CSV table of C-alpha atoms in Angstrom, one decimal:
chain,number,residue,atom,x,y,z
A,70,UNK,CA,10.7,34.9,51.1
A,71,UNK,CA,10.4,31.1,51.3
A,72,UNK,CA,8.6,30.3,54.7
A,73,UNK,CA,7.5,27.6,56.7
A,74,UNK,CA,5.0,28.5,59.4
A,75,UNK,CA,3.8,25.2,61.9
A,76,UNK,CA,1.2,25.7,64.8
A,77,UNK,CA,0.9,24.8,67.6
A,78,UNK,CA,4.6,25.3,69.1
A,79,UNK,CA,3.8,23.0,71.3
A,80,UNK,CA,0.9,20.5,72.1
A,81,UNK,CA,0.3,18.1,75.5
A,82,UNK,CA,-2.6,15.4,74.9
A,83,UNK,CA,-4.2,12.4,76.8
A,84,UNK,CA,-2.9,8.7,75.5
A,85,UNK,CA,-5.8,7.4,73.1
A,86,UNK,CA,-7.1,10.9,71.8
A,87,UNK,CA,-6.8,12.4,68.7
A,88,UNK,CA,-4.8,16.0,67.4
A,89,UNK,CA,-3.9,17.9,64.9
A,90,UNK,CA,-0.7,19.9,63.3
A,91,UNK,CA,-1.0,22.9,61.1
A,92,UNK,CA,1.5,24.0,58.2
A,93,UNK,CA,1.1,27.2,56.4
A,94,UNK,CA,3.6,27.7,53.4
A,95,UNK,CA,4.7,30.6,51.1
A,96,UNK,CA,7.4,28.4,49.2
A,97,UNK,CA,7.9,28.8,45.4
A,98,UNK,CA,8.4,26.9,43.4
A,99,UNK,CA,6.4,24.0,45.1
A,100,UNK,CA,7.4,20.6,44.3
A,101,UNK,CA,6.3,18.9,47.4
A,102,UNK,CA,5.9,19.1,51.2
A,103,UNK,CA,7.1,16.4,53.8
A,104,UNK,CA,6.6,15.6,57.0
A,105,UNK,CA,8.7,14.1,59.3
A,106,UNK,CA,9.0,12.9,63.0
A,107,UNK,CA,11.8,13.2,65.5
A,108,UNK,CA,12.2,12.1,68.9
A,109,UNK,CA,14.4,13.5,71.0
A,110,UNK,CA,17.8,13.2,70.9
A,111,UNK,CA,17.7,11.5,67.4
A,112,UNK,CA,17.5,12.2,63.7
A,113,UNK,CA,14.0,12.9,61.4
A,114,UNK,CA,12.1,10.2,60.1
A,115,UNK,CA,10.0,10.9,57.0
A,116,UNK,CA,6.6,10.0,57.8
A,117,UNK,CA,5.0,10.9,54.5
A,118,UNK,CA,5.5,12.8,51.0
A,119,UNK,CA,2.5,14.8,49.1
A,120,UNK,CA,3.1,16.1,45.8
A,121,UNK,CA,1.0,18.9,44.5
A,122,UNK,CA,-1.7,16.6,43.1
A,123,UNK,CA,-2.1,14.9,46.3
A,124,UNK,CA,-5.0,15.9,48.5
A,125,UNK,CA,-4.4,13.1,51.0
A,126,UNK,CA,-1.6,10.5,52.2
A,127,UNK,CA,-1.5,8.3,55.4
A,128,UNK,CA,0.7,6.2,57.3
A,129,UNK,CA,-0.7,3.6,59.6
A,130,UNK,CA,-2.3,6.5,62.0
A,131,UNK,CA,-0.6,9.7,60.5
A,132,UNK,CA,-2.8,11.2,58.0
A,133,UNK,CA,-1.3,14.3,56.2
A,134,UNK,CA,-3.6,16.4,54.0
A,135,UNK,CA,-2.4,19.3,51.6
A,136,UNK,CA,-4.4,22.3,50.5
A,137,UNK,CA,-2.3,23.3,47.6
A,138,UNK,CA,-4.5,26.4,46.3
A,139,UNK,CA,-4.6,27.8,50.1
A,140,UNK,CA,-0.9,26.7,51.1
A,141,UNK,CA,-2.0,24.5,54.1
A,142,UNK,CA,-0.9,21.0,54.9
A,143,UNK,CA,-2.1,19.4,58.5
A,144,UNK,CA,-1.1,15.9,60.2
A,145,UNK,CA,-3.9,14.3,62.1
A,146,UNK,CA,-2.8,11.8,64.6
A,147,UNK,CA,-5.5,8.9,65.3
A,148,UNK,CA,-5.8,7.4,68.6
A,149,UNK,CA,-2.3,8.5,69.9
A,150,UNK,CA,-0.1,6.4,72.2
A,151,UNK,CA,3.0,7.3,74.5
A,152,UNK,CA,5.4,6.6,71.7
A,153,UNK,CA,4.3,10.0,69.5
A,154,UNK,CA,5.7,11.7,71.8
A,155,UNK,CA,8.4,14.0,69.9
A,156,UNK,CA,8.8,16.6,67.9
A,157,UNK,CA,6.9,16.9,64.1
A,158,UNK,CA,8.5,19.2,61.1
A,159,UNK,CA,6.4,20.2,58.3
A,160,UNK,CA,9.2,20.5,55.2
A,161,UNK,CA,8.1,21.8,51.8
A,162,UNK,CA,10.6,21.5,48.7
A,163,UNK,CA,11.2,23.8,45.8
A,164,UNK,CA,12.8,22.8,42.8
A,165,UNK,CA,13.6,24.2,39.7
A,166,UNK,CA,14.8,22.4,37.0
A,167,UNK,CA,17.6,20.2,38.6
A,168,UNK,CA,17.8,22.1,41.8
A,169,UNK,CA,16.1,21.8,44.6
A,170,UNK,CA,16.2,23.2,48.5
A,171,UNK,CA,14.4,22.5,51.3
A,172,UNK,CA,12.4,25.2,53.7
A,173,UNK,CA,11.8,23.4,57.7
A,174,UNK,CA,9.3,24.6,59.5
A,175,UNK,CA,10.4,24.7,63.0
A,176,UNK,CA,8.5,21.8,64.2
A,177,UNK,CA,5.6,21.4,66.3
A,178,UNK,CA,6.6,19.4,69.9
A,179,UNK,CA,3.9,16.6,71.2
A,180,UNK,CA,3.5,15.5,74.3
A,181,UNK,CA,1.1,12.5,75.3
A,182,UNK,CA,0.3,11.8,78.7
A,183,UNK,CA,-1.0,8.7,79.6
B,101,UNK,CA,20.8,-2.7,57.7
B,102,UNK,CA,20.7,0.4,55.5
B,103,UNK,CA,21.7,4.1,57.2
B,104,UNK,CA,23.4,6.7,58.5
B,105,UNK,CA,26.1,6.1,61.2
B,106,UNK,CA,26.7,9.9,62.6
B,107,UNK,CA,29.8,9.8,65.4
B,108,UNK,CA,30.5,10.7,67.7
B,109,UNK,CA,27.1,11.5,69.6
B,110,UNK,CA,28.3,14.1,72.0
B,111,UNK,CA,31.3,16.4,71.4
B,112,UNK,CA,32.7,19.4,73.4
B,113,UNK,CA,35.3,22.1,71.7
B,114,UNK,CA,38.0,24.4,73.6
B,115,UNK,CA,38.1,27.8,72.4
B,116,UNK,CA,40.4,27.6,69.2
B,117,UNK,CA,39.9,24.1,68.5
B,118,UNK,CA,38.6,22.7,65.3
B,119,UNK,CA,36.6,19.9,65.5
B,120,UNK,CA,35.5,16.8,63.1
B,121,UNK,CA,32.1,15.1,63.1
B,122,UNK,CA,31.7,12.0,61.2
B,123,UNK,CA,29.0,10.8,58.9
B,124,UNK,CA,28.9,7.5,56.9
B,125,UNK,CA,26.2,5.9,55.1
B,126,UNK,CA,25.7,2.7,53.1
B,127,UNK,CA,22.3,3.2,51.7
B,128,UNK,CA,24.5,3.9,48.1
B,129,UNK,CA,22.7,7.4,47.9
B,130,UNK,CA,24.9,10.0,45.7
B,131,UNK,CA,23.8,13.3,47.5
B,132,UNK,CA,24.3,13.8,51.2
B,133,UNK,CA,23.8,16.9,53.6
B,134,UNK,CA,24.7,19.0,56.7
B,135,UNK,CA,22.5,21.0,58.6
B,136,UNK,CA,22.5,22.7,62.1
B,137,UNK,CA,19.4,22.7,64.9
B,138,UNK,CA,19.1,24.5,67.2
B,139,UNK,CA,16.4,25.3,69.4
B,140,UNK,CA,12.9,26.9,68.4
B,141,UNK,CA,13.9,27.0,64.5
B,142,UNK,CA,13.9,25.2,61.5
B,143,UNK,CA,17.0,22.7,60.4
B,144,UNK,CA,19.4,25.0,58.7
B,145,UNK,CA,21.6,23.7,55.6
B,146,UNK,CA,25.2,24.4,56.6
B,147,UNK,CA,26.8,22.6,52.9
B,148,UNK,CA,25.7,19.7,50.6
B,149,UNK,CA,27.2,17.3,47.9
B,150,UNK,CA,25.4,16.0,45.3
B,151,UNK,CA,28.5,13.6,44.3
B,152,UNK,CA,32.1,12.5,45.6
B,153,UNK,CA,34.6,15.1,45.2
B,154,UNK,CA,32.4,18.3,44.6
B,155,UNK,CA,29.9,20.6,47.6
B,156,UNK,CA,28.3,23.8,47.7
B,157,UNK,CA,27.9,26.1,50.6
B,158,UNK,CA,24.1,26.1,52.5
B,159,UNK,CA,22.4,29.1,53.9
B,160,UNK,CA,25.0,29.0,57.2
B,161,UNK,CA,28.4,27.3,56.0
B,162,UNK,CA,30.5,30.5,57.8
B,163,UNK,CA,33.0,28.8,59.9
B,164,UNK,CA,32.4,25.2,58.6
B,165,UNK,CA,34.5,23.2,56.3
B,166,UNK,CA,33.5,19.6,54.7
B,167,UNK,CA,35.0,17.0,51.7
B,168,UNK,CA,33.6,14.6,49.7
B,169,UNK,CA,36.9,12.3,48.8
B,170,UNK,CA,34.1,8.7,49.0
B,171,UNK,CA,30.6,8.0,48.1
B,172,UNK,CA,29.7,6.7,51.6
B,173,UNK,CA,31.7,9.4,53.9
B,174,UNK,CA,31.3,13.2,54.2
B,175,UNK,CA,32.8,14.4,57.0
B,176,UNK,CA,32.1,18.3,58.7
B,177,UNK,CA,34.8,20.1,60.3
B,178,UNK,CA,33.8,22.9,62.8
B,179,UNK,CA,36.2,25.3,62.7
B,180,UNK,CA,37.6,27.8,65.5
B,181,UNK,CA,35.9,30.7,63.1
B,182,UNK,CA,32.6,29.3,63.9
B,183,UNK,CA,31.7,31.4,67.2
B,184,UNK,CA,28.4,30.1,68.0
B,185,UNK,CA,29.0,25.9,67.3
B,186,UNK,CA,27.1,24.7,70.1
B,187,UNK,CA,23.7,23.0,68.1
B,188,UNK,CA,22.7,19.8,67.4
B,189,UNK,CA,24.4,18.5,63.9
B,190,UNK,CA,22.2,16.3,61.2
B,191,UNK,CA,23.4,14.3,58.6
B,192,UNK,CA,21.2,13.1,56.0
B,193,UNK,CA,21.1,11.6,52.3
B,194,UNK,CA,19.2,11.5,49.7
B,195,UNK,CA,19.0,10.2,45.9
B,196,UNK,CA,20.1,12.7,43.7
B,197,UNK,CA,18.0,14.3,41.3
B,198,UNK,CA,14.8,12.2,42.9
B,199,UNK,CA,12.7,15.1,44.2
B,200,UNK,CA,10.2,13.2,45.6
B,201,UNK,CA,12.2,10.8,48.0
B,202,UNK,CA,12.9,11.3,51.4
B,203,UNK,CA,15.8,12.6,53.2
B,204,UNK,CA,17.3,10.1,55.4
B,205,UNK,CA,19.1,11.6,58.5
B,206,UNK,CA,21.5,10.0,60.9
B,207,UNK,CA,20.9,10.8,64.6
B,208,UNK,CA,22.8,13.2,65.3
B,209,UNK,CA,25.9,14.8,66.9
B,210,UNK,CA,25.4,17.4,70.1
B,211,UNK,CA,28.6,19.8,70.1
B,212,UNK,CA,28.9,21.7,73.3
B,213,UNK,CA,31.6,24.3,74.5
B,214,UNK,CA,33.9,24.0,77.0
């Protein structure tokens, strides 16, 4: 069964420190995994895309990194502000041939305090 | 600017009642998407159309109806069969056949019970 596993549920963190998000896959076939942030109240917003030759990708202070042989992706967050706050969603993708589907995880929730 | 216009942002539904929620984009993608989320779980695929005039049923598209008659509209009808509506409702869109771009989501309708 395609799964998307993310951990912590939830996570509360002082403004200016760093974190990190864990997601553990069992999706086949892989084509890539995604991560994306939403605030409350409003729609996703990719934050990056790793295909399975990517060990590494960032985003001004998101850095996502993917363990393809052990199924693990995390997202580090560098010296978080107030404005992280929200909730993250690990996605992985499997395609074959022209179709594709998406598996959610069911999203990690960060809280920073100042 | 390029997105997606979701409308309206809060509903509520009598017992019997159908209901429509809107989604429009102009960002000239072919394939576009509904999904439901709801608390503690992963966004759930409810139908999708890869172009105008043609969608498949999701994992959850009991008690949902949608069409596809333009490129940029692809409205989702809740339907009184649907027992369980109240979630939050995504719209997103994507490129068709591009596996490795994102998913672009609107923000959102919240549909409540009366």
């Amino acid at each position: 069964k395609n799964q998307v596993e993310q951990s912590p549920q939830s996570l509360i963190i002082l403004e200016g420190k760093n974190c990190t998000l864990q997601c553990n896959y069992t999706v086949s076939p892989f084509s890539n995994l995604r991560w994306y942030k939403q605030d409350t109240g409003r729609g996703p917003v990719s934050l990056t895309i790793m295909t399975f030759s990517e060990n590494t990708k960032s985003n001004g202070r998101y850095t996502a990194t993917l363990d393809a042989d052990t199924k693990q992706s995390s997202l580090h967050i560098t010296a978080s502000q107030l404005s992280d706050s929200a909730s993250y969603i690990c996605v992985v993708s499997a395609f074959s041939g022209n179709t594709g589907k998406l598996i959610f995880g069911q999203g990690t929730t960060l809280q920073v305090k100042p | 600017d390029g997105g997606i216009t979701q409308s309206p942002k809060y509903l509520f539904r009598k017992e019997g009642q159908n209901v429509t929620l809107s989604c429009e984009q102009n960002l000239n993608h072919d394939a576009m998407y509904w999904y439901r989320q709801d608390p503690g779980q992963g966004l759930r695929l409810i139908y999708y159309s890869q172009i105008v005039n043609d969608f498949q049923k999701g994992d959850i598209a009991e008690g949902y109806s949608v069409s596809r008659e333009k490129k940029e509209s692809f409205p989702l009808t809740v339907t009184s069969a649907q027992k369980n509506p109240t979630a939050f409702y995504l719209c997103a869109s994507s490129t068709r056949g591009r596996r490795n771009q994102p998913q672009h989501f609107g923000d959102g309708t919240r549909l409540s019970i009366l």
